[in-house]
Structures are given as structure tokens and as C-alpha cells.
Short mmCIF file of C-alpha atoms and ligand atoms in Angstrom, two decimals:
data_model
loop_
_atom_site.label_atom_id
_atom_site.label_comp_id
_atom_site.label_asym_id
_atom_site.label_seq_id
_atom_site.Cartn_x
_atom_site.Cartn_y
_atom_site.Cartn_z
CA MET A 1 70.74 17.11 -15.58
CA ALA A 2 67.10 18.21 -15.99
CA LEU A 3 64.75 15.32 -16.56
CA ASN A 4 61.88 15.71 -18.98
CA PRO A 5 59.83 12.51 -18.89
CA SER A 6 56.96 13.88 -21.05
CA PRO A 7 57.09 12.62 -24.63
CA PRO A 8 56.62 15.57 -27.01
CA LEU A 9 53.11 16.11 -28.34
CA ALA A 10 52.77 15.53 -32.10
CA PRO A 11 51.83 18.80 -33.86
CA HIS A 12 48.88 17.09 -35.50
CA LEU A 13 46.20 14.43 -35.04
CA GLN A 14 45.96 11.82 -37.79
CA CYS A 15 42.41 10.62 -38.46
CA GLY A 16 42.33 8.41 -41.53
CA THR A 17 43.31 10.63 -44.45
CA TYR A 18 42.80 13.80 -42.39
CA ARG A 19 45.77 15.40 -40.65
CA LEU A 20 44.40 17.97 -38.19
CA SER A 21 46.84 20.62 -36.99
CA LEU A 22 46.91 21.04 -33.22
CA ASP A 23 48.24 24.61 -33.49
CA ARG A 24 44.83 25.76 -32.34
CA PRO A 25 42.11 24.08 -30.27
CA LEU A 26 39.78 21.81 -32.22
CA ILE A 27 36.02 21.56 -31.81
CA MET A 28 34.20 18.24 -31.99
CA GLY A 29 30.46 18.74 -32.55
CA VAL A 30 28.09 16.23 -30.95
CA VAL A 31 25.40 14.53 -33.06
CA ASN A 32 23.32 12.11 -30.99
CA VAL A 33 21.17 9.83 -33.13
CA THR A 34 19.02 8.57 -30.29
CA PRO A 35 15.21 8.52 -30.18
CA ASP A 36 15.01 11.61 -27.96
CA SER A 37 17.34 13.66 -30.22
CA PHE A 38 15.43 14.03 -33.49
CA SER A 39 11.68 13.87 -34.03
CA ASP A 40 11.05 10.29 -35.06
CA GLY A 41 9.52 10.49 -38.51
CA GLY A 42 11.03 7.11 -39.36
CA GLN A 43 14.53 5.87 -40.08
CA PHE A 44 15.18 7.98 -43.20
CA ALA A 45 13.78 11.19 -41.77
CA THR A 46 15.85 10.71 -38.64
CA ALA A 47 19.04 10.05 -40.63
CA ASP A 48 18.33 13.09 -42.83
CA ALA A 49 17.76 15.28 -39.78
CA ALA A 50 20.94 14.03 -38.08
CA ALA A 51 23.04 14.57 -41.21
CA THR A 52 21.56 18.04 -41.67
CA HIS A 53 22.40 18.84 -38.06
CA ALA A 54 25.97 17.58 -38.55
CA ARG A 55 26.38 19.77 -41.65
CA ARG A 56 25.11 22.76 -39.68
CA LEU A 57 27.73 22.10 -36.99
CA ILE A 58 30.41 21.91 -39.70
CA ASP A 59 29.22 25.25 -41.13
CA GLU A 60 29.41 26.70 -37.63
CA GLY A 61 33.04 25.65 -37.26
CA ALA A 62 33.20 22.02 -36.10
CA ASP A 63 36.55 20.43 -36.98
CA ILE A 64 35.15 16.94 -36.29
CA VAL A 65 31.58 15.64 -35.93
CA ASP A 66 30.91 12.82 -33.47
CA ILE A 67 28.00 10.54 -34.39
CA GLY A 68 26.55 8.35 -31.62
CA GLY A 69 23.61 5.95 -31.58
CA GLU A 70 23.78 4.70 -27.99
CA SER A 71 23.22 7.11 -25.14
CA THR A 72 25.96 6.94 -22.50
CA ARG A 73 24.19 9.35 -20.18
CA PRO A 74 24.06 8.29 -16.55
CA GLY A 75 21.32 5.68 -16.16
CA ALA A 76 21.04 5.00 -19.91
CA ALA A 77 20.25 1.41 -20.91
CA PRO A 78 22.46 -0.27 -23.53
CA VAL A 79 21.13 -0.75 -27.09
CA SER A 80 21.63 -3.75 -29.37
CA LEU A 81 24.22 -3.78 -32.15
CA ASP A 82 21.44 -3.95 -34.71
CA GLU A 83 19.62 -0.93 -33.32
CA GLU A 84 22.79 1.12 -32.99
CA ARG A 85 23.84 0.20 -36.53
CA LYS A 86 20.43 1.24 -37.94
CA ARG A 87 20.76 4.60 -36.25
CA VAL A 88 24.29 5.58 -37.22
CA LEU A 89 25.27 3.96 -40.52
CA PRO A 90 22.72 5.88 -42.64
CA VAL A 91 24.04 9.11 -41.10
CA LEU A 92 27.66 8.21 -41.90
CA GLU A 93 26.66 7.39 -45.48
CA ARG A 94 25.00 10.80 -45.83
CA LEU A 95 28.10 12.54 -44.47
CA ALA A 96 30.50 11.06 -47.04
CA GLY A 97 32.60 13.89 -48.46
CA CYS A 98 31.44 16.39 -45.81
CA GLY A 99 34.99 17.78 -45.57
CA VAL A 100 35.82 17.03 -41.92
CA PRO A 101 36.60 13.78 -40.10
CA VAL A 102 33.49 11.99 -38.94
CA SER A 103 33.87 10.26 -35.58
CA ILE A 104 31.88 7.22 -34.51
CA ASP A 105 30.96 7.19 -30.83
CA THR A 106 30.59 3.50 -30.03
CA ARG A 107 31.99 0.81 -27.75
CA LYS A 108 31.07 -2.09 -30.06
CA ALA A 109 33.95 -3.51 -32.10
CA GLN A 110 31.70 -4.76 -34.89
CA LEU A 111 30.11 -1.34 -35.31
CA MET A 112 33.56 0.25 -35.34
CA ARG A 113 34.46 -1.97 -38.31
CA GLU A 114 31.24 -1.14 -40.18
CA ALA A 115 31.49 2.58 -39.40
CA ILE A 116 35.10 2.72 -40.61
CA ALA A 117 34.03 0.97 -43.83
CA ALA A 118 31.26 3.59 -44.16
CA GLY A 119 33.79 6.44 -43.87
CA ALA A 120 34.40 7.15 -40.17
CA SER A 121 37.89 8.58 -39.56
CA LEU A 122 37.90 8.54 -35.76
CA VAL A 123 36.61 6.09 -33.15
CA ASN A 124 35.42 7.64 -29.89
CA ASP A 125 35.27 4.76 -27.41
CA VAL A 126 34.11 5.51 -23.87
CA THR A 127 35.68 2.18 -22.86
CA ALA A 128 39.12 3.11 -24.25
CA LEU A 129 39.41 0.06 -26.57
CA GLU A 130 39.38 -2.32 -23.60
CA ASP A 131 37.75 -4.95 -25.80
CA PRO A 132 40.67 -6.57 -27.69
CA GLU A 133 38.38 -6.81 -30.73
CA ALA A 134 37.97 -3.03 -30.65
CA THR A 135 41.75 -2.59 -30.55
CA ALA A 136 42.10 -4.97 -33.50
CA ALA A 137 39.30 -3.21 -35.43
CA THR A 138 41.05 0.14 -35.20
CA ALA A 139 44.72 -0.89 -35.22
CA ALA A 140 44.37 -2.45 -38.66
CA THR A 141 43.27 0.91 -40.11
CA ALA A 142 44.46 4.53 -40.12
CA VAL A 143 41.65 5.99 -38.00
CA GLY A 144 42.21 8.13 -34.93
CA VAL A 145 41.09 6.80 -31.56
CA CYS A 146 39.78 8.62 -28.51
CA LEU A 147 40.49 6.66 -25.32
CA MET A 148 38.17 7.76 -22.51
CA HIS A 149 38.12 6.86 -18.82
CA MET A 150 34.87 5.61 -17.28
CA GLN A 151 34.37 4.00 -13.88
CA GLY A 152 31.58 1.40 -14.12
CA GLU A 153 28.86 1.25 -16.78
CA PRO A 154 26.55 4.09 -17.91
CA HIS A 155 23.57 2.32 -16.34
CA THR A 156 25.00 2.45 -12.81
CA MET A 157 28.16 4.60 -12.95
CA GLN A 158 26.79 7.54 -10.96
CA GLN A 159 25.49 5.43 -8.07
CA ASN A 160 28.56 5.55 -5.87
CA PRO A 161 31.74 6.54 -7.71
CA HIS A 162 34.81 6.24 -5.52
CA TYR A 163 38.50 7.08 -5.93
CA ASP A 164 41.38 7.55 -3.50
CA ASP A 165 42.93 10.12 -5.85
CA VAL A 166 40.80 10.62 -8.94
CA VAL A 167 43.45 12.49 -10.91
CA ARG A 168 46.20 9.94 -10.29
CA GLU A 169 43.90 6.97 -10.98
CA VAL A 170 42.44 8.39 -14.19
CA ARG A 171 45.88 9.46 -15.43
CA GLU A 172 47.42 6.03 -14.70
CA TYR A 173 44.50 4.29 -16.41
CA LEU A 174 44.87 6.45 -19.54
CA ALA A 175 48.65 5.96 -19.57
CA GLY A 176 48.04 2.20 -19.59
CA ARG A 177 45.50 2.45 -22.40
CA VAL A 178 47.89 4.58 -24.50
CA ARG A 179 50.62 1.96 -23.96
CA ALA A 180 48.21 -0.82 -24.98
CA ALA A 181 47.10 1.06 -28.09
CA GLU A 182 50.68 1.74 -29.16
CA ALA A 183 51.67 -1.86 -28.49
CA ALA A 184 48.81 -2.93 -30.80
CA GLY A 185 50.24 -0.75 -33.57
CA ILE A 186 48.23 2.46 -33.22
CA ALA A 187 50.69 5.28 -33.82
CA ARG A 188 50.86 7.97 -31.16
CA ASP A 189 49.70 10.67 -33.59
CA ARG A 190 46.38 8.79 -33.94
CA ILE A 191 45.63 8.78 -30.19
CA LEU A 192 43.61 11.17 -28.04
CA VAL A 193 42.81 10.75 -24.37
CA ASP A 194 39.86 11.97 -22.35
CA PRO A 195 39.37 11.92 -18.54
CA GLY A 196 35.66 11.23 -19.11
CA PHE A 197 34.01 14.03 -17.17
CA GLY A 198 30.76 12.72 -15.67
CA PHE A 199 31.50 9.05 -16.36
CA GLY A 200 31.49 7.49 -12.90
CA LYS A 201 32.48 10.76 -11.25
CA THR A 202 30.87 13.14 -8.78
CA PRO A 203 30.93 16.91 -9.43
CA GLU A 204 33.85 17.08 -6.97
CA HIS A 205 35.76 14.46 -8.99
CA ASN A 206 35.04 16.38 -12.20
CA LEU A 207 36.25 19.65 -10.70
CA ALA A 208 39.42 18.02 -9.35
CA LEU A 209 40.15 16.67 -12.84
CA LEU A 210 39.46 20.05 -14.43
CA LYS A 211 41.66 21.85 -11.93
CA ARG A 212 44.55 19.39 -12.28
CA LEU A 213 44.25 18.86 -16.04
CA PRO A 214 47.87 20.01 -16.58
CA GLU A 215 48.92 16.75 -14.86
CA PHE A 216 47.74 14.89 -17.99
CA ALA A 217 50.27 16.66 -20.22
CA GLY A 218 52.85 13.98 -19.38
CA LEU A 219 50.81 11.42 -21.35
CA GLY A 220 52.22 12.98 -24.52
CA VAL A 221 48.98 12.77 -26.50
CA PRO A 222 46.32 15.44 -27.00
CA LEU A 223 43.59 15.77 -24.43
CA LEU A 224 39.89 15.96 -25.25
CA ALA A 225 37.47 17.49 -22.74
CA GLY A 226 33.69 17.09 -22.74
CA TRP A 227 31.82 19.29 -20.30
CA SER A 228 29.05 20.41 -22.63
CA ARG A 229 25.67 20.57 -20.83
CA LYS A 230 26.77 17.97 -18.26
CA SER A 231 24.97 17.47 -14.96
CA SER A 232 27.88 18.79 -12.88
CA LEU A 233 27.16 22.15 -14.51
CA GLY A 234 23.53 21.74 -13.46
CA ARG A 235 24.69 21.05 -9.89
CA ILE A 236 26.86 24.17 -9.88
CA THR A 237 24.46 26.57 -11.62
CA GLY A 238 21.06 25.08 -10.78
CA ARG A 239 20.17 25.10 -14.51
CA ASP A 240 18.44 22.46 -16.63
CA THR A 241 20.23 20.81 -19.58
CA GLY A 242 19.04 23.32 -22.19
CA GLU A 243 20.21 26.28 -20.12
CA ARG A 244 23.80 25.27 -19.49
CA LEU A 245 25.48 27.11 -22.38
CA ALA A 246 27.25 29.72 -20.24
CA GLY A 247 28.44 27.03 -17.82
CA SER A 248 29.59 24.87 -20.73
CA LEU A 249 31.60 27.74 -22.22
CA ALA A 250 33.21 28.53 -18.88
CA ALA A 251 34.22 24.89 -18.40
CA ALA A 252 35.50 24.69 -22.00
CA LEU A 253 37.78 27.69 -21.45
CA LEU A 254 39.06 26.27 -18.16
CA ALA A 255 39.80 23.01 -19.96
CA LEU A 256 41.77 24.89 -22.62
CA LEU A 257 43.71 26.70 -19.89
CA GLY A 258 44.51 23.29 -18.41
CA GLY A 259 45.90 22.09 -21.73
CA ALA A 260 42.94 20.44 -23.51
CA ARG A 261 43.31 20.60 -27.31
CA ILE A 262 39.91 19.26 -28.37
CA LEU A 263 36.51 20.25 -27.00
CA ARG A 264 33.50 17.95 -27.44
CA VAL A 265 30.46 20.25 -27.51
CA HIS A 266 26.84 20.59 -28.56
CA ASP A 267 27.00 24.37 -29.15
CA VAL A 268 29.64 24.75 -31.84
CA LYS A 269 28.95 28.33 -32.92
CA GLU A 270 29.22 29.74 -29.41
CA THR A 271 32.21 27.55 -28.51
CA ARG A 272 34.03 28.71 -31.63
CA ASP A 273 33.71 32.35 -30.52
CA ALA A 274 34.92 31.47 -27.02
CA VAL A 275 37.89 29.59 -28.50
CA LEU A 276 38.73 32.55 -30.77
CA VAL A 277 38.80 34.86 -27.74
CA PHE A 278 40.96 32.33 -25.86
CA GLU A 279 43.40 32.11 -28.76
CA ALA A 280 43.58 35.90 -29.14
CA TRP A 281 44.36 36.15 -25.39
CA ARG A 282 46.97 33.38 -25.60
CA LYS A 283 48.79 35.06 -28.48
CA ALA A 284 48.58 38.65 -27.13
C1 9MG B 301 29.97 9.95 -25.89
N1 9MG B 301 30.39 10.95 -24.93
C2 9MG B 301 29.60 11.63 -24.06
N2 9MG B 301 30.35 12.45 -23.30
C3 9MG B 301 31.62 12.29 -23.72
C4 9MG B 301 32.85 12.83 -23.33
O1 9MG B 301 32.94 13.71 -22.34
N3 9MG B 301 33.96 12.44 -23.96
C5 9MG B 301 33.90 11.51 -24.96
N4 9MG B 301 35.06 11.16 -25.55
N5 9MG B 301 32.77 10.95 -25.37
C6 9MG B 301 31.65 11.32 -24.75
#
């Protein structure tokens, strides 16, 4: 008898009242509301600029917009709850009724609660709801959750990442976090997983994960991949952050080939075209 241990993938992702079909790859547009992202003309000007940017990404084809107020770049220092709240809540308020699910990129349970009350439909947590309060904050609602793997903390995670087998360890970690989320009452069709490219990983670790992405299919939940502008692309191409579009598109397509269903990107317009070509090829 043939064994098929992979649970079937739901045909959709439920994010609050939004039901996103997974028949085609989805694009999550990145909106960072950090001091280096928008010229700082004060709190209102910054929120206006971030919301305008998010609306532009939606016009360009983003299926989800991901709003974050704490940088998780390698070496980034943590920010207080109050500071993070001041950055993101005014943006969420401005995006009410924008027509696509708005995701909150945070690891703070209290901010998750406030963001959900302000209209967020998805929680993108780089610590995979490890805080029981974060699990409780999301389980009691209908929001989607993105469970990401990270080794260490953003401040120090790139200092000496080590794995015996990065793919096996990341996959087993994510399998455990999916089990914990389901046990807490989060339905499988609300869960996404993400290997966390660049989060406590060398370029070699990131490439191993990208190459062996099909091994994550057995988790039975959709896979999100975020390679956009990341430093591994800089290592491979020798290009600075602002010049990594071609590398980002190449990595995005490789992730789709490996089974990723959601791409987290800065350059929505260009990624949309690449995804359309990928889909045309897949269906030919
Ligand atoms: C917040 N953030 C930065 N990079 C990311 C990635 O690759 N995945 C997810 N889920 N979040 C990210």
C-alpha cells in the first residue's frame, strides 16, 4: 500500500474575513514603518506616506500588505511596544477598507491584539507564536498566522549560525509550531509557514533551504518565501540592497519552483510580472 503522509493543502488561506485562493501564487508587499523607511516629517506624515506606499503596492498587484514597525534586519536593536504601536497603528487605521488583507509584522502579543482590533487580518510573527500570549491573541480570532523560523535574535543571529542539517532542523521546528498552533485552536487553513531566509542563516544555509524547499511540502500548509533584497543576494551578486531586484526575482521564481505559494517582496510590480510568466509556463 502506498503511504502518503502529507496532509492535503487547503485550496485557500483564511485571513479574517478574507479567503485567498491558493490556485495561483500570492504576493505579499512589504511596508516597513521604521525611521529609515519614510522621510520623517512627523508621525502623521510618516503614517500617510506608509499608507500611500501600501496602496501603491496594492495597485501594483499585492494580494496582502505586511506592515512592520520593528526592523528584524541582522543587527537591528529591538524597539519598545509603545514606539512600535505609534508607528504601525496609524497606518492600519488608514488602510481600513483597502480591499486586501493587511498583515501585521510583529512579535509582541499586545501589539497583535491591538493590530487585530485595528483591522489586521494576518499576523506575521518571526518567532512563530512561541510566546503563549501571542498564540492566545491570535487563536481567539479568525486571523491568519505566518509562523517563521529564526535561530537566535535579530541583534545577534548572524554572528555564528550553526545547524547539523538546516533543512531537517527548520522543517522539524515548523512542524512543531504548526502542531502547537492547531492544538491552540488555529485551523490549518489559517496557517502559513516560512523557513525564515536570512534569520540566523548563512548564505549556504539559505541556498540549501531554497534548493530543498520541496521537503517542506509534507507540512501540509502553504509556504511563504522572503528573499527580497536580502544580504545573501548581495553576497552572490556583489550588489547593494537597492540593486538586488534581478537577484530577488530569480530567487522568487526558484522558491515558486520549490513549492512556495506566497512571496514576501518589496518590488510588487516586477514580481507580479515574473509570477505571471511562471504561471504561464506552469500551465503550458
Ligand atoms: C519581517 N520579515 C523580514 N523578512 C521576512 C521573511 O523572510 N519572512 C517573514 N515572514 N517575515 C519577514
